[in-house]
mmCIF file of C-alpha atoms in Angstrom:
data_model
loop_
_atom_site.group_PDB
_atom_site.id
_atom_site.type_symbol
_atom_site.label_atom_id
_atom_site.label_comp_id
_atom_site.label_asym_id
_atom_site.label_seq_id
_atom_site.Cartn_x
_atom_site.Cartn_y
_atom_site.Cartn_z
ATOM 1 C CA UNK A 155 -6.289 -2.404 -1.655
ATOM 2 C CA UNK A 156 -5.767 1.629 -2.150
ATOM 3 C CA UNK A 157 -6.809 4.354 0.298
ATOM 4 C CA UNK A 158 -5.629 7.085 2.041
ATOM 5 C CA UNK A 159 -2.805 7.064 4.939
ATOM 6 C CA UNK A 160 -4.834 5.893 7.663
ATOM 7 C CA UNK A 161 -8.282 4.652 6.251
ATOM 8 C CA UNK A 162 -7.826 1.628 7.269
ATOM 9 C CA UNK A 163 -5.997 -0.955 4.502
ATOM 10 C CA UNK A 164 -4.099 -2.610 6.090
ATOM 11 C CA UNK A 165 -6.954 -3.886 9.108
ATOM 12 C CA UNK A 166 -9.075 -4.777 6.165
ATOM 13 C CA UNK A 167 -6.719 -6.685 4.210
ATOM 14 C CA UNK A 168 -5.927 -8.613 8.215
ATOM 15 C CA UNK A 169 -9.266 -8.971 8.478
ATOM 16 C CA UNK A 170 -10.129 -10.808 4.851
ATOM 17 C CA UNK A 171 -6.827 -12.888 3.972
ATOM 18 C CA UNK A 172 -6.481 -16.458 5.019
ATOM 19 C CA UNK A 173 -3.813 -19.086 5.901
ATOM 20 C CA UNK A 174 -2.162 -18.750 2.657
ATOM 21 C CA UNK A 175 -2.342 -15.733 1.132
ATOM 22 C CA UNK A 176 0.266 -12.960 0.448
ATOM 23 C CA UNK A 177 0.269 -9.552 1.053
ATOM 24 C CA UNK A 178 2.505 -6.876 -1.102
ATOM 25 C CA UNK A 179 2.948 -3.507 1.417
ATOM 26 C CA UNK A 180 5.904 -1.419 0.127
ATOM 27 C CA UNK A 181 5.890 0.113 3.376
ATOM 28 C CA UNK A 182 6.128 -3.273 5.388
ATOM 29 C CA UNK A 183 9.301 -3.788 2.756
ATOM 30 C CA UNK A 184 10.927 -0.502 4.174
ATOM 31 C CA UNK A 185 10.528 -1.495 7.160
ATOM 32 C CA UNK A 186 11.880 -5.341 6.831
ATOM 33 C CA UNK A 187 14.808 -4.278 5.149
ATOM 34 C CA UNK A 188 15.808 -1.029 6.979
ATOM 35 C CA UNK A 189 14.464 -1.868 10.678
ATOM 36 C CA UNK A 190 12.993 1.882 10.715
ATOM 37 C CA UNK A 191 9.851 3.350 11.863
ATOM 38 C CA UNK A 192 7.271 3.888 9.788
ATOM 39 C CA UNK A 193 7.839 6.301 7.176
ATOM 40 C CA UNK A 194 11.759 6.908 7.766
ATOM 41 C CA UNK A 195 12.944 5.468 4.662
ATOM 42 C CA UNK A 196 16.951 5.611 4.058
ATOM 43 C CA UNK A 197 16.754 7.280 0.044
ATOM 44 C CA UNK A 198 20.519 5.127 -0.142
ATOM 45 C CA UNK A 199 18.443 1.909 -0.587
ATOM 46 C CA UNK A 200 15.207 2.620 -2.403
ATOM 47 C CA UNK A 201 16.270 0.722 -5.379
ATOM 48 C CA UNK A 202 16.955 -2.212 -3.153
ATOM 49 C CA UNK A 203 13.246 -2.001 -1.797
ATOM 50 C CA UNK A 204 11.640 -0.845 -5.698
ATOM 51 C CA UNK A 205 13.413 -4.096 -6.660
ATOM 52 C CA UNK A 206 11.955 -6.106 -4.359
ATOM 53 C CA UNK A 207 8.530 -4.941 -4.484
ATOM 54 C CA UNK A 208 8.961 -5.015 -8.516
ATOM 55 C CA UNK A 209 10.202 -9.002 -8.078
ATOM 56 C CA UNK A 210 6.913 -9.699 -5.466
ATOM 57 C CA UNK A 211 4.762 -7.756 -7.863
ATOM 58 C CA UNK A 212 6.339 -10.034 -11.084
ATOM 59 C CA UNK A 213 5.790 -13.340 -8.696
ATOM 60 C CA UNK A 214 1.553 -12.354 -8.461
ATOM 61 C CA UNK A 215 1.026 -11.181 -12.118
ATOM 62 C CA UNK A 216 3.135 -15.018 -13.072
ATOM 63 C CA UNK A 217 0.966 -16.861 -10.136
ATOM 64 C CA UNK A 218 4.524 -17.825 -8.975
ATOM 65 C CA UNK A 219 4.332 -20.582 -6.252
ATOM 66 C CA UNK A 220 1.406 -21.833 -4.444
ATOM 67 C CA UNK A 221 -0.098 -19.074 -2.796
ATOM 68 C CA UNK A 222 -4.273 -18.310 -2.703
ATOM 69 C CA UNK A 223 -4.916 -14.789 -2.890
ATOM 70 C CA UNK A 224 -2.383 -11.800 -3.342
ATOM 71 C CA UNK A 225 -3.408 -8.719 -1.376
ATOM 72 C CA UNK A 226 -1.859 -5.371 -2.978
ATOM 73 C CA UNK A 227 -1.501 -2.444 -0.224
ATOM 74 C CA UNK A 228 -0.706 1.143 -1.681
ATOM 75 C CA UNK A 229 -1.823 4.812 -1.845
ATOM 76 C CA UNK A 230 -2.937 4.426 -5.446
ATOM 77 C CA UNK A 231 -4.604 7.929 -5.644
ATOM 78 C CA UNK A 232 -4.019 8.203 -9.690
ATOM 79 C CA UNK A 233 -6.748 6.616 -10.907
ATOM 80 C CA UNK A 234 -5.063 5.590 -13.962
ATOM 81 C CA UNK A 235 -2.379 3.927 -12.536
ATOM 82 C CA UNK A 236 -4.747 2.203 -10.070
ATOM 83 C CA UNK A 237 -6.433 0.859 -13.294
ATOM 84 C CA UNK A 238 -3.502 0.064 -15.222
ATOM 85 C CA UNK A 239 -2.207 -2.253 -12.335
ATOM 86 C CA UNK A 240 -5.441 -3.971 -11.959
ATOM 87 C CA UNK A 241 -5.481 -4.541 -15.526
ATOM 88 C CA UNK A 242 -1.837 -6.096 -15.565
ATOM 89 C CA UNK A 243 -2.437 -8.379 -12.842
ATOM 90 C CA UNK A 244 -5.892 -9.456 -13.292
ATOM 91 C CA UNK A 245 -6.853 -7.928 -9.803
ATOM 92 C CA UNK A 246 -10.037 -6.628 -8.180
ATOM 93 C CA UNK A 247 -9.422 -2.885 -7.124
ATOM 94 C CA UNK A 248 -10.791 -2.567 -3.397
ATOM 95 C CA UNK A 249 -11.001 1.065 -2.051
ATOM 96 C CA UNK A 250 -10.719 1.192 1.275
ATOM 97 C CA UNK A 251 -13.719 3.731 1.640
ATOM 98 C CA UNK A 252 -12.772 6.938 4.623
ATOM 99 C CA UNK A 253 -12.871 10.463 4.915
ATOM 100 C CA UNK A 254 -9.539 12.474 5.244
ATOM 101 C CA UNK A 255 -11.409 14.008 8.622
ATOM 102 C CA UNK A 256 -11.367 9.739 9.493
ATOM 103 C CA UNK A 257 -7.593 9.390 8.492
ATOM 104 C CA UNK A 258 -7.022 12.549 10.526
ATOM 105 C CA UNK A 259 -9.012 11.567 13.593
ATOM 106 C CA UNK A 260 -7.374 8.319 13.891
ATOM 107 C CA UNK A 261 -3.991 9.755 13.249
ATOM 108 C CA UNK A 262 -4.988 11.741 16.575
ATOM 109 C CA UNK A 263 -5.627 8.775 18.316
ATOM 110 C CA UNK A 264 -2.724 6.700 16.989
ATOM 111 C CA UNK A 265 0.639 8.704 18.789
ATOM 112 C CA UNK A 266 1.790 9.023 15.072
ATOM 113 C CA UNK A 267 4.519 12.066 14.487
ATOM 114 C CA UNK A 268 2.568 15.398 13.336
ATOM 115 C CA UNK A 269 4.593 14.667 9.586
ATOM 116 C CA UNK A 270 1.798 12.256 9.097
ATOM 117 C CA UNK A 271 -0.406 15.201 8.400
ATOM 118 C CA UNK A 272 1.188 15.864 5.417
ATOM 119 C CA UNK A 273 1.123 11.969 4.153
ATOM 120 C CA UNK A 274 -2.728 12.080 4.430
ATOM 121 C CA UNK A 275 -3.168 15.728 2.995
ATOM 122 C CA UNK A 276 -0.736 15.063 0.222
ATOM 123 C CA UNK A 277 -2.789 11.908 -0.973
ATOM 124 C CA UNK A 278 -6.393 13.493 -0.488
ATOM 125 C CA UNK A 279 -5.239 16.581 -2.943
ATOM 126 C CA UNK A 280 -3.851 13.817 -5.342
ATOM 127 C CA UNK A 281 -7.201 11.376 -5.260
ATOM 128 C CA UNK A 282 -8.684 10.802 -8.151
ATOM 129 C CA UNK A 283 -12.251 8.578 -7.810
#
């Protein structure tokens, strides 16, 4: 599941997994490891949360354990890299389709800081379809 900050990945993954499944979110490992908001991520213990998301991401491409589906949330705006992931793990790329006037909209709406701005510009100028 790739898209921009915003557009809506994480709703849609909610709204198709099942009793079950797994879901990999680099930001939800941040936040379970660090107790911070959104987005404030402590640089002393990004290899502790790289690790884990490389061990999680290991577990899916092996099928480790008895899991149904495995639900990937990220950015992914290089479209190479998107592909090359896909590729390793055997996975379906799902894009979750908005505009960057959407992502900005809701970010109105949502009480987010103003940095958030930046998160969705930064990934809309690094998009690649």
């Amino acid at each position: 599941m790739y898209g921009s900050p915003l557009s809506g990945k994480t709703t849609l993954v909610k709204q198709l997994m099942q009793y079950g499944d797994i879901v990999l979110d680099i930001d939800s490992i941040w936040q379970a490891i660090t107790f911070q908001p959104e987005y404030i991520k402590p640089n002393n213990v990004r290899f502790n949360v790289f690790k884990l998301r490389d061990n999680l991401m290991e577990q899916i491409k092996m099928r480790y354990g008895e899991w149904y589906d495995a639900y990937i949330i990220g950015g992914y705006p290089d479209k190479y890299e998107r592909a090359r992931l896909a590729k390793e793990l055997g996975a379906e790329e799902i894009f979750c389709d908005s505009t960057k006037e959407i992502c900005l909209s809701r970010l109105q709406e949502s009480g987010k800081s103003a940095a958030w701005v930046d998160y969705i510009n930064d990934w809309w100028e690094k998009f690649e379809r």
